[in-house]
Structure formats: C-alpha cells, structure tokens
C-alpha cells in the first residue's frame, strides 16, 4: 500500500529561525512529489513540485529536497515568519499508465511560529 | 478566474437528512476530486472524476455519491447523513495527467459540515 509519512507531527519555532520538515514515502513507481501549505480554514496551496530527476527546488524562503533512492523529501523554511504558521502537507504521485492515477497525501506537519 | 469554488461554506444537518455539495471550476480541468479532512487524519479521497460523465471511488466512498454531468461541476451527495460524516470537505481539480508529467491540484476553500 502506498504511504506517506511526515514528521514531526507538530513544530513550534520562534520567528526568524529556520526549520526542516520531513517526508518519507513508499509510493512506487514514483512520479512526482509536491509540498502544499494549508492555512487554517483554507484549502491547500502548492509550494513546490519535484519529479524523479530533480533533487532540489526553491520557492522563496522554502526549499524542498528529494532523495528518490531513499524515498525521502524535506522542506526547509528559512528565516521563518508569523505567516508561515500553517500545516505543510507532502503529496506523492505514482507513475501510472493511461493517465489515471491517485496521489497519496501525508497527514501534514503543523507549524506554529511564535513572535 | 475564480478557480475552484464550493457551495455552501457551512452546513448543519440532522442525522438522516440529505444534502448536496457543489464544486465548480473555471480552469477547464479534466480531473476533479472530493476529499474529506478530519483532525489528525489528513486529506482522504472520497470520489474522483477523470472526465465529464465518469466517476470513480476513492479511499473512503461509503455513504457518498457523486455526479459529473458537466465538465466544470462535481457534485457530492450525502443521501442519509451520519455523525461520522462531520468533517471539512474539500474539492480539487487538475489537468489531465500526461505520461511523465506533473501537474498541480487546485483546491477550493472547503465546506464545513456538522451532522448532529
């Protein structure tokens, strides 16, 4: 069964500090991995996406890395801001024939940034 | 573009009542999805559609039905609501997947449903 495990479940940091969120997956065959940010009471919004051949992708202060061999990804947030307080969700999609497939969602990491 | 919209935003039902949640997208996406999100459980796929007139079951389909009569709309129905269906429901849409390609799922703002 395809699974996506995220850690930690929750994290509290001070404003201005850096942090790293982890994602391990068993989805196979792998196609792509995406990190979403979900603010409280809102729908998820895509931050980054990486395919098999990519091992790093940045979006402003967010940098995602991918190790397809160990099936691990991380999301690094630099110089955190209060607005970074949100849930961060890792989503992994399989490679499938016929154009029809289902992505697997992790349960998310809840990040709280304190002033 | 409005993106993905959901109607209603909030709803309270009594056990046994029925209702329909409407999802609309104006991005000409082929794929549409319904998810539910519960505390500590993450997003779970209820049903999805890969095109007009086609639907398929996801991870947690029991107690729900869907229809995709028009490409831009995806309806989620609860025939006889149960307290276990209290949740936040998200609709999403995306382009058709191409081999080796990657695409983004765009999510709606969610519908918060409470079943008493």
PDB file of N, CA and C in Angstrom, chain B residues 42-83:
ATOM      1  N   UNK B  42      -5.509  13.906   8.079  1.00  0.00           N
ATOM      2  CA  UNK B  42      -5.097  14.402   6.778  1.00  0.00           C
ATOM      3  C   UNK B  42      -6.242  14.349   5.779  1.00  0.00           C
ATOM      4  N   UNK B  43      -5.938  14.599   4.540  1.00  0.00           N
ATOM      5  CA  UNK B  43      -6.934  14.589   3.470  1.00  0.00           C
ATOM      6  C   UNK B  43      -7.132  13.163   2.950  1.00  0.00           C
ATOM      7  N   UNK B  44      -8.386  12.747   2.881  1.00  0.00           N
ATOM      8  CA  UNK B  44      -8.702  11.407   2.364  1.00  0.00           C
ATOM      9  C   UNK B  44      -9.638  11.537   1.168  1.00  0.00           C
ATOM     10  N   UNK B  45      -9.326  10.802   0.127  1.00  0.00           N
ATOM     11  CA  UNK B  45     -10.072  10.898  -1.117  1.00  0.00           C
ATOM     12  C   UNK B  45     -11.389  10.122  -1.018  1.00  0.00           C
ATOM     13  N   UNK B  46     -12.494  10.802  -1.355  1.00  0.00           N
ATOM     14  CA  UNK B  46     -13.810  10.169  -1.300  1.00  0.00           C
ATOM     15  C   UNK B  46     -14.168   9.589  -2.668  1.00  0.00           C
ATOM     16  N   UNK B  47     -14.245  10.455  -3.664  1.00  0.00           N
ATOM     17  CA  UNK B  47     -14.509  10.072  -5.053  1.00  0.00           C
ATOM     18  C   UNK B  47     -13.732  11.010  -5.956  1.00  0.00           C
ATOM     19  N   UNK B  48     -13.522  10.588  -7.184  1.00  0.00           N
ATOM     20  CA  UNK B  48     -12.876  11.464  -8.132  1.00  0.00           C
ATOM     21  C   UNK B  48     -13.460  11.227  -9.524  1.00  0.00           C
ATOM     22  N   UNK B  49     -13.121  12.125 -10.437  1.00  0.00           N
ATOM     23  CA  UNK B  49     -13.624  12.031 -11.796  1.00  0.00           C
ATOM     24  C   UNK B  49     -12.515  12.420 -12.767  1.00  0.00           C
ATOM     25  N   UNK B  50     -12.331  11.629 -13.805  1.00  0.00           N
ATOM     26  CA  UNK B  50     -11.298  11.923 -14.804  1.00  0.00           C
ATOM     27  C   UNK B  50     -11.893  12.560 -16.047  1.00  0.00           C
ATOM     28  N   UNK B  51     -13.184  12.818 -16.038  1.00  0.00           N
ATOM     29  CA  UNK B  51     -13.805  13.483 -17.162  1.00  0.00           C
ATOM     30  C   UNK B  51     -15.305  13.541 -16.998  1.00  0.00           C
ATOM     31  N   UNK B  52     -15.922  14.371 -17.834  1.00  0.00           N
ATOM     32  CA  UNK B  52     -17.372  14.524 -17.787  1.00  0.00           C
ATOM     33  C   UNK B  52     -18.055  13.168 -17.948  1.00  0.00           C
ATOM     34  N   UNK B  53     -18.990  12.887 -17.063  1.00  0.00           N
ATOM     35  CA  UNK B  53     -19.743  11.654 -17.147  1.00  0.00           C
ATOM     36  C   UNK B  53     -19.081  10.436 -16.533  1.00  0.00           C
ATOM     37  N   UNK B  54     -17.884  10.594 -15.970  1.00  0.00           N
ATOM     38  CA  UNK B  54     -17.170   9.467 -15.353  1.00  0.00           C
ATOM     39  C   UNK B  54     -16.842   9.780 -13.912  1.00  0.00           C
ATOM     40  N   UNK B  55     -17.000   8.798 -13.034  1.00  0.00           N
ATOM     41  CA  UNK B  55     -16.622   8.943 -11.635  1.00  0.00           C
ATOM     42  C   UNK B  55     -15.998   7.641 -11.151  1.00  0.00           C
ATOM     43  N   UNK B  56     -15.254   7.718 -10.072  1.00  0.00           N
ATOM     44  CA  UNK B  56     -14.619   6.535  -9.505  1.00  0.00           C
ATOM     45  C   UNK B  56     -14.499   6.688  -8.000  1.00  0.00           C
ATOM     46  N   UNK B  57     -14.439   5.552  -7.302  1.00  0.00           N
ATOM     47  CA  UNK B  57     -14.332   5.572  -5.849  1.00  0.00           C
ATOM     48  C   UNK B  57     -12.902   5.835  -5.410  1.00  0.00           C
ATOM     49  N   UNK B  58     -12.802   6.548  -4.304  1.00  0.00           N
ATOM     50  CA  UNK B  58     -11.510   6.788  -3.702  1.00  0.00           C
ATOM     51  C   UNK B  58     -11.311   5.909  -2.489  1.00  0.00           C
ATOM     52  N   UNK B  59     -10.658   6.458  -1.481  1.00  0.00           N
ATOM     53  CA  UNK B  59     -10.301   5.702  -0.280  1.00  0.00           C
ATOM     54  C   UNK B  59     -11.479   5.488   0.662  1.00  0.00           C
ATOM     55  N   UNK B  60     -12.373   6.485   0.777  1.00  0.00           N
ATOM     56  CA  UNK B  60     -13.473   6.415   1.746  1.00  0.00           C
ATOM     57  C   UNK B  60     -14.800   6.771   1.079  1.00  0.00           C
ATOM     58  N   UNK B  61     -15.315   5.968   0.149  1.00  0.00           N
ATOM     59  CA  UNK B  61     -16.502   6.337  -0.623  1.00  0.00           C
ATOM     60  C   UNK B  61     -17.845   6.044   0.030  1.00  0.00           C
ATOM     61  N   UNK B  62     -17.855   5.192   1.083  1.00  0.00           N
ATOM     62  CA  UNK B  62     -19.131   4.738   1.646  1.00  0.00           C
ATOM     63  C   UNK B  62     -19.932   5.892   2.225  1.00  0.00           C
ATOM     64  N   UNK B  63     -21.231   5.924   1.864  1.00  0.00           N
ATOM     65  CA  UNK B  63     -22.123   6.953   2.370  1.00  0.00           C
ATOM     66  C   UNK B  63     -22.194   8.188   1.491  1.00  0.00           C
ATOM     67  N   UNK B  64     -21.429   8.183   0.386  1.00  0.00           N
ATOM     68  CA  UNK B  64     -21.390   9.336  -0.521  1.00  0.00           C
ATOM     69  C   UNK B  64     -21.668   8.890  -1.950  1.00  0.00           C
ATOM     70  N   UNK B  65     -22.268   9.797  -2.715  1.00  0.00           N
ATOM     71  CA  UNK B  65     -22.391   9.587  -4.146  1.00  0.00           C
ATOM     72  C   UNK B  65     -21.974  10.870  -4.854  1.00  0.00           C
ATOM     73  N   UNK B  66     -21.567  10.742  -6.107  1.00  0.00           N
ATOM     74  CA  UNK B  66     -21.089  11.893  -6.867  1.00  0.00           C
ATOM     75  C   UNK B  66     -21.653  11.855  -8.274  1.00  0.00           C
ATOM     76  N   UNK B  67     -21.636  13.025  -8.904  1.00  0.00           N
ATOM     77  CA  UNK B  67     -22.019  13.101 -10.303  1.00  0.00           C
ATOM     78  C   UNK B  67     -21.225  14.202 -10.976  1.00  0.00           C
ATOM     79  N   UNK B  68     -20.901  13.956 -12.253  1.00  0.00           N
ATOM     80  CA  UNK B  68     -20.140  14.944 -13.055  1.00  0.00           C
ATOM     81  C   UNK B  68     -20.839  15.045 -14.412  1.00  0.00           C
ATOM     82  N   UNK B  69     -21.967  15.764 -14.395  1.00  0.00           N
ATOM     83  CA  UNK B  69     -22.761  15.920 -15.614  1.00  0.00           C
ATOM     84  C   UNK B  69     -22.161  16.969 -16.542  1.00  0.00           C
ATOM     85  N   UNK B  70     -21.465  17.937 -15.956  1.00  0.00           N
ATOM     86  CA  UNK B  70     -20.792  18.960 -16.739  1.00  0.00           C
ATOM     87  C   UNK B  70     -19.316  18.980 -16.345  1.00  0.00           C
ATOM     88  N   UNK B  71     -18.460  19.305 -17.263  1.00  0.00           N
ATOM     89  CA  UNK B  71     -17.024  19.284 -17.015  1.00  0.00           C
ATOM     90  C   UNK B  71     -16.635  20.200 -15.855  1.00  0.00           C
ATOM     91  N   UNK B  72     -17.318  21.321 -15.718  1.00  0.00           N
ATOM     92  CA  UNK B  72     -16.906  22.295 -14.716  1.00  0.00           C
ATOM     93  C   UNK B  72     -17.487  22.042 -13.323  1.00  0.00           C
ATOM     94  N   UNK B  73     -18.415  21.086 -13.205  1.00  0.00           N
ATOM     95  CA  UNK B  73     -19.075  20.866 -11.918  1.00  0.00           C
ATOM     96  C   UNK B  73     -18.888  19.435 -11.420  1.00  0.00           C
ATOM     97  N   UNK B  74     -18.740  19.311 -10.111  1.00  0.00           N
ATOM     98  CA  UNK B  74     -18.615  17.989  -9.498  1.00  0.00           C
ATOM     99  C   UNK B  74     -19.433  18.032  -8.217  1.00  0.00           C
ATOM    100  N   UNK B  75     -20.473  17.212  -8.139  1.00  0.00           N
ATOM    101  CA  UNK B  75     -21.392  17.240  -7.017  1.00  0.00           C
ATOM    102  C   UNK B  75     -21.127  16.063  -6.076  1.00  0.00           C
ATOM    103  N   UNK B  76     -21.168  16.345  -4.784  1.00  0.00           N
ATOM    104  CA  UNK B  76     -21.025  15.305  -3.761  1.00  0.00           C
ATOM    105  C   UNK B  76     -22.325  15.240  -2.972  1.00  0.00           C
ATOM    106  N   UNK B  77     -22.936  14.055  -2.930  1.00  0.00           N
ATOM    107  CA  UNK B  77     -24.195  13.885  -2.239  1.00  0.00           C
ATOM    108  C   UNK B  77     -24.091  12.995  -1.014  1.00  0.00           C
ATOM    109  N   UNK B  78     -24.824  13.385   0.008  1.00  0.00           N
ATOM    110  CA  UNK B  78     -24.989  12.541   1.192  1.00  0.00           C
ATOM    111  C   UNK B  78     -26.460  12.181   1.253  1.00  0.00           C
ATOM    112  N   UNK B  79     -26.803  10.922   1.065  1.00  0.00           N
ATOM    113  CA  UNK B  79     -28.200  10.518   0.998  1.00  0.00           C
ATOM    114  C   UNK B  79     -28.841  10.473   2.383  1.00  0.00           C
ATOM    115  N   UNK B  80     -28.105   9.995   3.374  1.00  0.00           N
ATOM    116  CA  UNK B  80     -28.612   9.880   4.747  1.00  0.00           C
ATOM    117  C   UNK B  80     -27.446  10.180   5.687  1.00  0.00           C
ATOM    118  N   UNK B  81     -27.349  11.459   6.073  1.00  0.00           N
ATOM    119  CA  UNK B  81     -26.175  11.904   6.816  1.00  0.00           C
ATOM    120  C   UNK B  81     -26.050  11.214   8.175  1.00  0.00           C
ATOM    121  N   UNK B  82     -24.800  10.957   8.557  1.00  0.00           N
ATOM    122  CA  UNK B  82     -24.485  10.335   9.847  1.00  0.00           C
ATOM    123  C   UNK B  82     -23.470  11.209  10.576  1.00  0.00           C
ATOM    124  N   UNK B  83     -23.464  11.178  11.909  1.00  0.00           N
ATOM    125  CA  UNK B  83     -22.482  11.985  12.652  1.00  0.00           C
ATOM    126  C   UNK B  83     -21.039  11.728  12.230  1.00  0.00           C
TER     127      UNK B  83
END
